[in-house]
CSV table of C-alpha atoms in Angstrom, one decimal:
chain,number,residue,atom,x,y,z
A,1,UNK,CA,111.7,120.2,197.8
A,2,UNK,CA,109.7,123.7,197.0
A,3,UNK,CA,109.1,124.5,193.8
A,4,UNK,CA,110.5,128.0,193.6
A,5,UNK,CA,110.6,130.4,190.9
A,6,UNK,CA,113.9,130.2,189.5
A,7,UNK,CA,113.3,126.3,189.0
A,8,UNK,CA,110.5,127.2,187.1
A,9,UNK,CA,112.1,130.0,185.4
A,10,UNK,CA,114.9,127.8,184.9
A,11,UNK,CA,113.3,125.1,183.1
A,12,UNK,CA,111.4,127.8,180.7
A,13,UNK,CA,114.9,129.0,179.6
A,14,UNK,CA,115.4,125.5,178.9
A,15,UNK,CA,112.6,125.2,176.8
A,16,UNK,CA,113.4,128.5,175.3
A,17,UNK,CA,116.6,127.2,174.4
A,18,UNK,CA,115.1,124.0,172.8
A,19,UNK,CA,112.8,126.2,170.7
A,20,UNK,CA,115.6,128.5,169.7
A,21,UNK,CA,117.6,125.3,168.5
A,22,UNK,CA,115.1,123.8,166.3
A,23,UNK,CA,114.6,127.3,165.0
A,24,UNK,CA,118.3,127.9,164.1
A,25,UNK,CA,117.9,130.9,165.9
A,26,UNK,CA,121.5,131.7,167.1
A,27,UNK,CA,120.6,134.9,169.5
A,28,UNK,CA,118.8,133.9,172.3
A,29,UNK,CA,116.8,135.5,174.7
A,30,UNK,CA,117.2,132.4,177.2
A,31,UNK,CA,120.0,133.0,179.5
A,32,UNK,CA,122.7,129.6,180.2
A,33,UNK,CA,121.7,127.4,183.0
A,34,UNK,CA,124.5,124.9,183.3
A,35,UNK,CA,128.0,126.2,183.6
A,36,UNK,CA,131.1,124.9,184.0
A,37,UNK,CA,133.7,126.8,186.4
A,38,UNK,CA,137.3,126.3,186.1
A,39,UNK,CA,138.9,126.6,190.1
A,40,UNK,CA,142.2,126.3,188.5
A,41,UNK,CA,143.9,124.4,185.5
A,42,UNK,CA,146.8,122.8,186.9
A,43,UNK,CA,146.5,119.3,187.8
A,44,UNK,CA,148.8,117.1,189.9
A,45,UNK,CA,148.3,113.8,187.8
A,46,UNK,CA,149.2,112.8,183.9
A,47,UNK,CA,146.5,111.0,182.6
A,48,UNK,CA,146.7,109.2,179.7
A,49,UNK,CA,143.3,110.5,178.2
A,50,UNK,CA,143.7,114.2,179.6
A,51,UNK,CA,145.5,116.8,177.2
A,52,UNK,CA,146.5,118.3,180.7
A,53,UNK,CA,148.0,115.2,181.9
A,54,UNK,CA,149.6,114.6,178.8
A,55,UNK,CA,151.0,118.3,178.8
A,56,UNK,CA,149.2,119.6,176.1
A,57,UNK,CA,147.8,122.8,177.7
A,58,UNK,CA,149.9,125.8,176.1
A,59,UNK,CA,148.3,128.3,178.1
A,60,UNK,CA,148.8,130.0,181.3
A,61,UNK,CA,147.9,128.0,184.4
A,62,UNK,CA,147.1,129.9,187.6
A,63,UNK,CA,143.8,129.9,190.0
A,64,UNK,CA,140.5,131.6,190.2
A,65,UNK,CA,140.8,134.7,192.3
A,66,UNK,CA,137.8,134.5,195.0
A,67,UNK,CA,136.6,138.0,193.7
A,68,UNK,CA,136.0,137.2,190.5
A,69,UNK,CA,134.6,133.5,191.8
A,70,UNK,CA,132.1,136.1,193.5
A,71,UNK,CA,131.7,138.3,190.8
A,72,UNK,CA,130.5,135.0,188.5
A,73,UNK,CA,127.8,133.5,191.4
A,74,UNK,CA,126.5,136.8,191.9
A,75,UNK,CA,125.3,137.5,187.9
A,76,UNK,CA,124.4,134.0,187.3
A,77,UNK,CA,122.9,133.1,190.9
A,78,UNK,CA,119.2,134.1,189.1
A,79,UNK,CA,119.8,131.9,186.1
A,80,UNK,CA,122.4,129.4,186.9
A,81,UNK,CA,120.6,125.8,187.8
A,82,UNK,CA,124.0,124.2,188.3
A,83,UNK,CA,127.7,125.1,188.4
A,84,UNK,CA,130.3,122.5,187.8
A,85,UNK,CA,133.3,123.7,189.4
A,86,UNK,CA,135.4,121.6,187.3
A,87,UNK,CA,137.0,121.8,183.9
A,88,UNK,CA,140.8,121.3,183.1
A,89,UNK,CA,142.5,120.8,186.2
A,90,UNK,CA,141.9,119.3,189.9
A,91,UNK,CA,139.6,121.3,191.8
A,92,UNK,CA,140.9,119.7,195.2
A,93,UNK,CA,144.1,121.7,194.2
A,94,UNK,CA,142.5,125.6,194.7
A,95,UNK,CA,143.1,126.5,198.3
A,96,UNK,CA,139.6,128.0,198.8
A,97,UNK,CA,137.5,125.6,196.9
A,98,UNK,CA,135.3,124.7,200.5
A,99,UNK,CA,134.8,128.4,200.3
A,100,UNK,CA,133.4,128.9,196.8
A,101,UNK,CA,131.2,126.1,197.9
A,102,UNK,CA,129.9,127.9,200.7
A,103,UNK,CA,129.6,131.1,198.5
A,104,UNK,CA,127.4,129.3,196.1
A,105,UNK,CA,125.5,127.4,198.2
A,106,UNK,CA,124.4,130.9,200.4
A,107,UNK,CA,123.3,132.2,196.9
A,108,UNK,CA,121.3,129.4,196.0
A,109,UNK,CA,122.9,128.0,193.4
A,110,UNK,CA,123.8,124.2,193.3
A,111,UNK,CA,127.5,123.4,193.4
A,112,UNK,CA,128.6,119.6,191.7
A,113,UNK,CA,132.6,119.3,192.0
A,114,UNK,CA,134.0,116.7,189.6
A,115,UNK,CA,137.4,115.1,191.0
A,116,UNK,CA,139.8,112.6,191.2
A,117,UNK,CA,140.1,112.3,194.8
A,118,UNK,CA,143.8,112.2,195.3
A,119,UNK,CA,144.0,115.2,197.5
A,120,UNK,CA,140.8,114.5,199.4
A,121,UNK,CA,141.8,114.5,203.2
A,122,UNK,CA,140.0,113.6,205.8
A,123,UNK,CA,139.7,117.7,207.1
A,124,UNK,CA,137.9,118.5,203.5
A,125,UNK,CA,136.2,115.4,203.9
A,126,UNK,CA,134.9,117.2,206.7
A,127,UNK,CA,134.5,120.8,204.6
A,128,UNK,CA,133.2,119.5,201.9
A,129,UNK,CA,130.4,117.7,203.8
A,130,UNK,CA,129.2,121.0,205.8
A,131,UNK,CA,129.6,123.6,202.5
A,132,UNK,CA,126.7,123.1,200.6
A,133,UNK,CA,127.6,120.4,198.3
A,134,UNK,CA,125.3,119.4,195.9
A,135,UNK,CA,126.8,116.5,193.9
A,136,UNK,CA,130.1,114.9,193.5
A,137,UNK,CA,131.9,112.7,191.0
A,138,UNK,CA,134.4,110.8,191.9
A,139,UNK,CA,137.2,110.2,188.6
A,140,UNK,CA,138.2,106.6,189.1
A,141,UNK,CA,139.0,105.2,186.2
A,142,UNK,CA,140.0,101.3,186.8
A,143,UNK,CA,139.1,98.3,188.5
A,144,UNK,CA,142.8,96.9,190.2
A,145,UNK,CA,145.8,98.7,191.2
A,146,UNK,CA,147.5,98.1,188.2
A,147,UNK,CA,144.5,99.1,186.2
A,148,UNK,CA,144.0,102.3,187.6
A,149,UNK,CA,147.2,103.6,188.1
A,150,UNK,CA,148.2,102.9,184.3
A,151,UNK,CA,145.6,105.3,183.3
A,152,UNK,CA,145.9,107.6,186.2
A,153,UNK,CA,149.2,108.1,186.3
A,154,UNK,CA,150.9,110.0,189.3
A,155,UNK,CA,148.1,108.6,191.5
A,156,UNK,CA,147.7,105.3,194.1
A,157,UNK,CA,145.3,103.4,194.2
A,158,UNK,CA,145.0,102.3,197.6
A,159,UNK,CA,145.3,105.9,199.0
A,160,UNK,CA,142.4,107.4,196.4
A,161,UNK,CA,140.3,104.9,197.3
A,162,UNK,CA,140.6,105.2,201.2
A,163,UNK,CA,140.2,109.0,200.7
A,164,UNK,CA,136.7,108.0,198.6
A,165,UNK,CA,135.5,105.7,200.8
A,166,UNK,CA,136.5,107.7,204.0
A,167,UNK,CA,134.4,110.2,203.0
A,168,UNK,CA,131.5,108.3,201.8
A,169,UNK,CA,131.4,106.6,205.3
A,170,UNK,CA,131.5,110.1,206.8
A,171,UNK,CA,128.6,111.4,205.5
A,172,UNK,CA,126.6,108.3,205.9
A,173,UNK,CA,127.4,108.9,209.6
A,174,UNK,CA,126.3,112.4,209.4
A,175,UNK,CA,123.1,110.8,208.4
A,176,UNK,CA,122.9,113.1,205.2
A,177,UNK,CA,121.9,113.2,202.0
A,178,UNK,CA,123.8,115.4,200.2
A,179,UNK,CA,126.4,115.4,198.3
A,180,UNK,CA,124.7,113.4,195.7
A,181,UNK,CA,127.8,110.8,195.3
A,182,UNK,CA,128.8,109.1,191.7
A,183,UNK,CA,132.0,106.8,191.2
A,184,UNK,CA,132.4,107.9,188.0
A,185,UNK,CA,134.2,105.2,185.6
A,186,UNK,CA,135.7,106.0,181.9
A,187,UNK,CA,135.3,103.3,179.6
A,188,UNK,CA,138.4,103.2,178.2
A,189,UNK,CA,138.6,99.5,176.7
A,190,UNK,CA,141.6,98.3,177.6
A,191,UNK,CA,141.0,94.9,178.0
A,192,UNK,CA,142.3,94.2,181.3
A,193,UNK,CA,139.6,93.0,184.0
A,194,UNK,CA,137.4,90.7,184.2
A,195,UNK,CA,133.9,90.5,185.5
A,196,UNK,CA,134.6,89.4,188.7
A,197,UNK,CA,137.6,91.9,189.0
A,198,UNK,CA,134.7,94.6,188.6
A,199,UNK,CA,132.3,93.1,191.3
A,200,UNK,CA,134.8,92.8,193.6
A,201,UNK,CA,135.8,96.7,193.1
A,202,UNK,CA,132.0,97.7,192.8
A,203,UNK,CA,131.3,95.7,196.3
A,204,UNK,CA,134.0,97.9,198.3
A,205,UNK,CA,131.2,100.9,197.4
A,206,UNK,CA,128.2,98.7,198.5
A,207,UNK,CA,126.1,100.6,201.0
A,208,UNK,CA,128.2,104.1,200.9
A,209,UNK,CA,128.2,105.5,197.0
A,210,UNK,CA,124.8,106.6,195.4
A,211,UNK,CA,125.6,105.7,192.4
A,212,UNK,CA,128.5,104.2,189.7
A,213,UNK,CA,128.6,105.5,186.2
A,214,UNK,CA,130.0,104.1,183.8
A,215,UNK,CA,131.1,106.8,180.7
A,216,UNK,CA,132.8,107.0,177.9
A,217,UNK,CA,136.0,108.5,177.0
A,218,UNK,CA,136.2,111.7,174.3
A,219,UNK,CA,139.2,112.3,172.0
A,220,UNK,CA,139.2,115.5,172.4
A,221,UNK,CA,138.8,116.4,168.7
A,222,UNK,CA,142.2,115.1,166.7
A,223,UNK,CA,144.1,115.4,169.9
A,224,UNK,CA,143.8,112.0,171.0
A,225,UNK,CA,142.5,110.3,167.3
A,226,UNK,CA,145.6,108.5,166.7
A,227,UNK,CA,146.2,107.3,170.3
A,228,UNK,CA,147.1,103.6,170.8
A,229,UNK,CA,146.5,103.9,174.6
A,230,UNK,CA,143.0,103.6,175.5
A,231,UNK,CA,139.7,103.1,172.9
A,232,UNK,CA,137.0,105.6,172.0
A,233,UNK,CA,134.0,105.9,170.3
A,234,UNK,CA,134.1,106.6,166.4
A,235,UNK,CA,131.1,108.7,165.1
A,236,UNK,CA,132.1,107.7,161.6
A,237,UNK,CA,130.8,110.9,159.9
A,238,UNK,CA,127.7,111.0,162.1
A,239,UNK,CA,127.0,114.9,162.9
A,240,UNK,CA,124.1,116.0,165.1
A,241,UNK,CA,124.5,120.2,166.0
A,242,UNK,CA,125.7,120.7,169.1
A,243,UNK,CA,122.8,121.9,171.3
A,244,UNK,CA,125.2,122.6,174.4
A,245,UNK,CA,126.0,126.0,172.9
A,246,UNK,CA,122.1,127.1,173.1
A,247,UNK,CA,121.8,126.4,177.2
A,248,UNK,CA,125.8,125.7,178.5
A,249,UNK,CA,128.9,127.6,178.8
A,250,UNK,CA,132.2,127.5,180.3
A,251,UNK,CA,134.7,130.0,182.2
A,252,UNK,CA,137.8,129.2,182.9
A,253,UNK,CA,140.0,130.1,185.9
A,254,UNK,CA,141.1,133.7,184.9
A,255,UNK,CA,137.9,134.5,183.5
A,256,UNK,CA,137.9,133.5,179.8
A,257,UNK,CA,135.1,132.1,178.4
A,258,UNK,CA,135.3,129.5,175.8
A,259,UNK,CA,132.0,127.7,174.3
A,260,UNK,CA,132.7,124.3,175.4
A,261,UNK,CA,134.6,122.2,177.8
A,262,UNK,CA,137.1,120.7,175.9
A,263,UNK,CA,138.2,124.2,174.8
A,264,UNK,CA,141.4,123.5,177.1
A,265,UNK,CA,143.4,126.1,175.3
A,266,UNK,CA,140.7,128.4,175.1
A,267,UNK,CA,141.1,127.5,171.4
A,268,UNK,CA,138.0,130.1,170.8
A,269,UNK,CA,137.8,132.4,172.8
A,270,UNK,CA,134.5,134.5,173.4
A,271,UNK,CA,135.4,136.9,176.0
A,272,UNK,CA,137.0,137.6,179.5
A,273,UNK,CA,134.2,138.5,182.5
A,274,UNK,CA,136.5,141.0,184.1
A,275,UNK,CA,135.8,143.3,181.4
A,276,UNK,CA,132.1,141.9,180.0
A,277,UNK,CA,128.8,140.3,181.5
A,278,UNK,CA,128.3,136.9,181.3
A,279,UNK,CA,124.9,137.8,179.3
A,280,UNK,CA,126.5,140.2,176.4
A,281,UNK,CA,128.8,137.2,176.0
A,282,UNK,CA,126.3,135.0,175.8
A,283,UNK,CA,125.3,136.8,172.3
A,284,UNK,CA,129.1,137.5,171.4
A,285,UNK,CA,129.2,137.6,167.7
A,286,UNK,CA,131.7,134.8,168.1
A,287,UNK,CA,129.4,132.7,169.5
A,288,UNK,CA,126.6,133.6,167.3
A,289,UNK,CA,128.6,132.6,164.5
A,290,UNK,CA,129.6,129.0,166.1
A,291,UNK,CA,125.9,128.5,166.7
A,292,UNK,CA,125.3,128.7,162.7
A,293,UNK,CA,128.5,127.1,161.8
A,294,UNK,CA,126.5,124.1,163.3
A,295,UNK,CA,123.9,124.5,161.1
A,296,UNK,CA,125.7,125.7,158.1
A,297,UNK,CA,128.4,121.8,158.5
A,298,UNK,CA,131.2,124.4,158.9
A,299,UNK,CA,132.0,124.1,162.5
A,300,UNK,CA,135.2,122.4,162.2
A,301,UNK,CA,136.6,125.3,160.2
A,302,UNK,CA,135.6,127.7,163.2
A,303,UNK,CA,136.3,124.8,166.2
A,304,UNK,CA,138.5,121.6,165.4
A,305,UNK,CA,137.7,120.0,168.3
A,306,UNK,CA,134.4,119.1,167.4
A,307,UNK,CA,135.6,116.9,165.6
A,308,UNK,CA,134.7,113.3,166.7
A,309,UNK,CA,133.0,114.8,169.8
A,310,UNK,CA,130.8,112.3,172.0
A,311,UNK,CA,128.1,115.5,172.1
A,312,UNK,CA,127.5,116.3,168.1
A,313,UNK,CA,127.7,112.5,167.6
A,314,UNK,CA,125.0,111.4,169.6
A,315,UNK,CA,121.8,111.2,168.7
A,316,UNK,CA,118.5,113.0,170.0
A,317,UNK,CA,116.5,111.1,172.1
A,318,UNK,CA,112.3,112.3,172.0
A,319,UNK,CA,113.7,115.1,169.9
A,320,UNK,CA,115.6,116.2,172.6
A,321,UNK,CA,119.4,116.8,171.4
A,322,UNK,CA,122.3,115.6,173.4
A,323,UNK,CA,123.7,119.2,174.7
A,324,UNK,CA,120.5,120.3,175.9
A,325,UNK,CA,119.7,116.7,177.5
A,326,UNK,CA,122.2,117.6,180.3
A,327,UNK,CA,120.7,121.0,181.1
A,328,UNK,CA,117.1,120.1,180.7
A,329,UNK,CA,117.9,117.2,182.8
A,330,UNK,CA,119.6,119.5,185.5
A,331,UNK,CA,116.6,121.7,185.7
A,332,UNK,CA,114.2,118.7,186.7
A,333,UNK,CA,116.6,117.2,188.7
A,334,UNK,CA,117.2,120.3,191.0
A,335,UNK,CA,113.0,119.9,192.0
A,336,UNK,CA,112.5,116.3,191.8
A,337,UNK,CA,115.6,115.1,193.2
A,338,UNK,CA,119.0,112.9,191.5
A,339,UNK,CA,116.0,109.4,191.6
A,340,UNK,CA,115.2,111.7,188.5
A,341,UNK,CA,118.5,111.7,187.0
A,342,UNK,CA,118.5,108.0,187.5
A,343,UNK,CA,115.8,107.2,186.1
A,344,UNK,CA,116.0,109.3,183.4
A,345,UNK,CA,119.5,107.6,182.7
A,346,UNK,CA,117.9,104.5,182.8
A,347,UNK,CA,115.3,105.6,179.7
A,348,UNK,CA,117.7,107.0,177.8
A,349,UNK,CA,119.8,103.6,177.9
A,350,UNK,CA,116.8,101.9,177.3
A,351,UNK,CA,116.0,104.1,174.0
A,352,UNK,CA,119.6,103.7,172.8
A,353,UNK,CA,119.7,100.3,173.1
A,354,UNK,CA,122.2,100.1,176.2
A,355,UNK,CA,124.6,102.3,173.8
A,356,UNK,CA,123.9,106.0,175.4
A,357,UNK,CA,127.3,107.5,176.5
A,358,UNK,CA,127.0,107.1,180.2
A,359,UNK,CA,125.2,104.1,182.1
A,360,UNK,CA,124.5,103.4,185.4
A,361,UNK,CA,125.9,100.1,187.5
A,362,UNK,CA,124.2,99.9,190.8
């Protein structure tokens, strides 16, 4: 690939936003470079580790007008290194998802789609394959039927993974290398496969998927602290800032924009982007004072669901903090290619002692 200059542009924001952190400079001049797009909040499962799925979004639900989709690619489309189109809901569910693919990928902007492949038919197989797509995740969370469907609930396991692997074989027969393709696994730690239950399950991908992550599970602050259904990881009163708010931000179907991902009731709310910018909420007073709250150990009094989160409870690695690992990561990735990515997963396992919160299997 070319090295053009938004990559490099992209990975001085980076930078910028790395310098700004260790600075505890809270306004910033860099611009975000990884954001998260919500096609629509309503999901069609009930997962047991999803507030969503467990009916615990209070808010309205309803899907992203393609206007205001348009509106958001065309402000960020100079800055933006990666948009998620994911965030509370199924993105499979929003009848023009394969054309806010296209949209993005005619501006230039890479497009990863995080889903859990229940409504993935063989015609947006066939879409999704010929839009654009950069990446996509596969949720898959279990090894056998009875596995999988416990945690996914409302889903079958035999269909999900026929819709997965039909598409996988269909782009290898395209002869194509994009989507960049990840089963993506929760570890959830319920105690109920084996080792050769998981090699059988990982063999069905062998030749197809680019890659099987396995990741762990948050609790989504105090929501899910007291469950007795799956495991998680305790930080035990470990604290790191989170760095995510210096180069990340999320905006949610209707155009709300909330600091973090797991902000599923837009519990702080910065802003709406059918009445401001992206960039004057970016250094929203709100957010400004978040970013200090982080510094200042008052965070939880501004934004309970940091509490216990996988991102302020991880550690830097190289003096590079967890939230700005993703983005910085994303900026190097979108020139060198996702063997980056790999690799760079693979380091950071090694440096954490095979304890970082996602690993690679294949």
């Amino acid at each position: 690939m070319s090295v053009s200059h938004k990559h490099i542009s992209v990975i001085l924001n980076n930078l910028k936003g790395l310098y700004s952190f260790n600075k505890q400079n809270t306004y910033l001049s860099n611009p975000p470079s990884f954001i998260w797009i919500e096609p629509t909040n309503h999901c069609n499962l009930h997962c047991i580790m999803c507030p969503n799925g467990q009916g615990l979004i209070h808010i309205k639900k309803g899907f992203m007008e393609f206007e205001l989709y348009k509106k958001i690619i065309n402000e960020i489309k100079g800055y933006a290194s990666t948009v998620v189109l994911a965030l509370n809901g199924e993105p499979l569910l929003h009848p023009k998802l394969s054309e806010m693919i296209k949209f993005a990928h005619q501006n230039h902007v890479n497009i990863s789609l995080n889903t859990n492949a229940t409504l993935l038919t063989k015609e947006l197989s066939h879409k999704l394959l010929e839009g654009g797509l950069n990446f996509i995740s596969f949720a898959f969370d279990g090894f056998s039927k009875n596995h999988y469907e416990k945690i996914r609930k409302g889903a079958d396991f035999e269909k999900t993974l026929k819709n997965i692997q039909y598409f996988l074989t269909l782009k290898k027969k395209k002869k194509i290398n994009a989507p960049y393709s990840v089963l993506s696994v929760l570890m959830l730690n319920l105690g109920e496969n084996n080792f050769t239950e998981k090699n059988n399950f990982f063999k069905l991908f062998d030749g197809l998927i680019d890659e099987i992550r396995l990741r762990e599970v948050s609790s989504w602050g105090k929501i899910f602290k007291d469950t007795k259904q799956f495991s998680y990881r305790n930080n035990k009163g470990y604290f790191y800032p989170c760095s995510r708010l210096w180069t990340s931000i999320s905006i949610a179907w209707n155009g709300d924009v909330v600091p973090c991902i797991y902000n599923a009731n837009h519990e702080y709310l910065i802003g709406n982007l059918q009445y401001s910018s992206l960039k004057e909420l970016w250094n929203h007073h709100k957010l400004l004072k978040l970013r200090r709250s982080m510094f200042d150990k008052t965070y939880l009094s501004i934004s309970p669901l940091c509490d216990n989160c996988i991102v302020v409870g991880t550690p830097p690695i190289l003096g590079i903090p967890s939230g700005i690992r993703i983005s910085l990561s994303d900026a190097f990735t979108n020139i060198m290619g996702y063997g980056f990515e790999r690799i760079a997963l693979k380091f950071a396992n090694i440096l954490a002692n095979g304890n970082f919160s996602s690993r690679k299997v294949n």
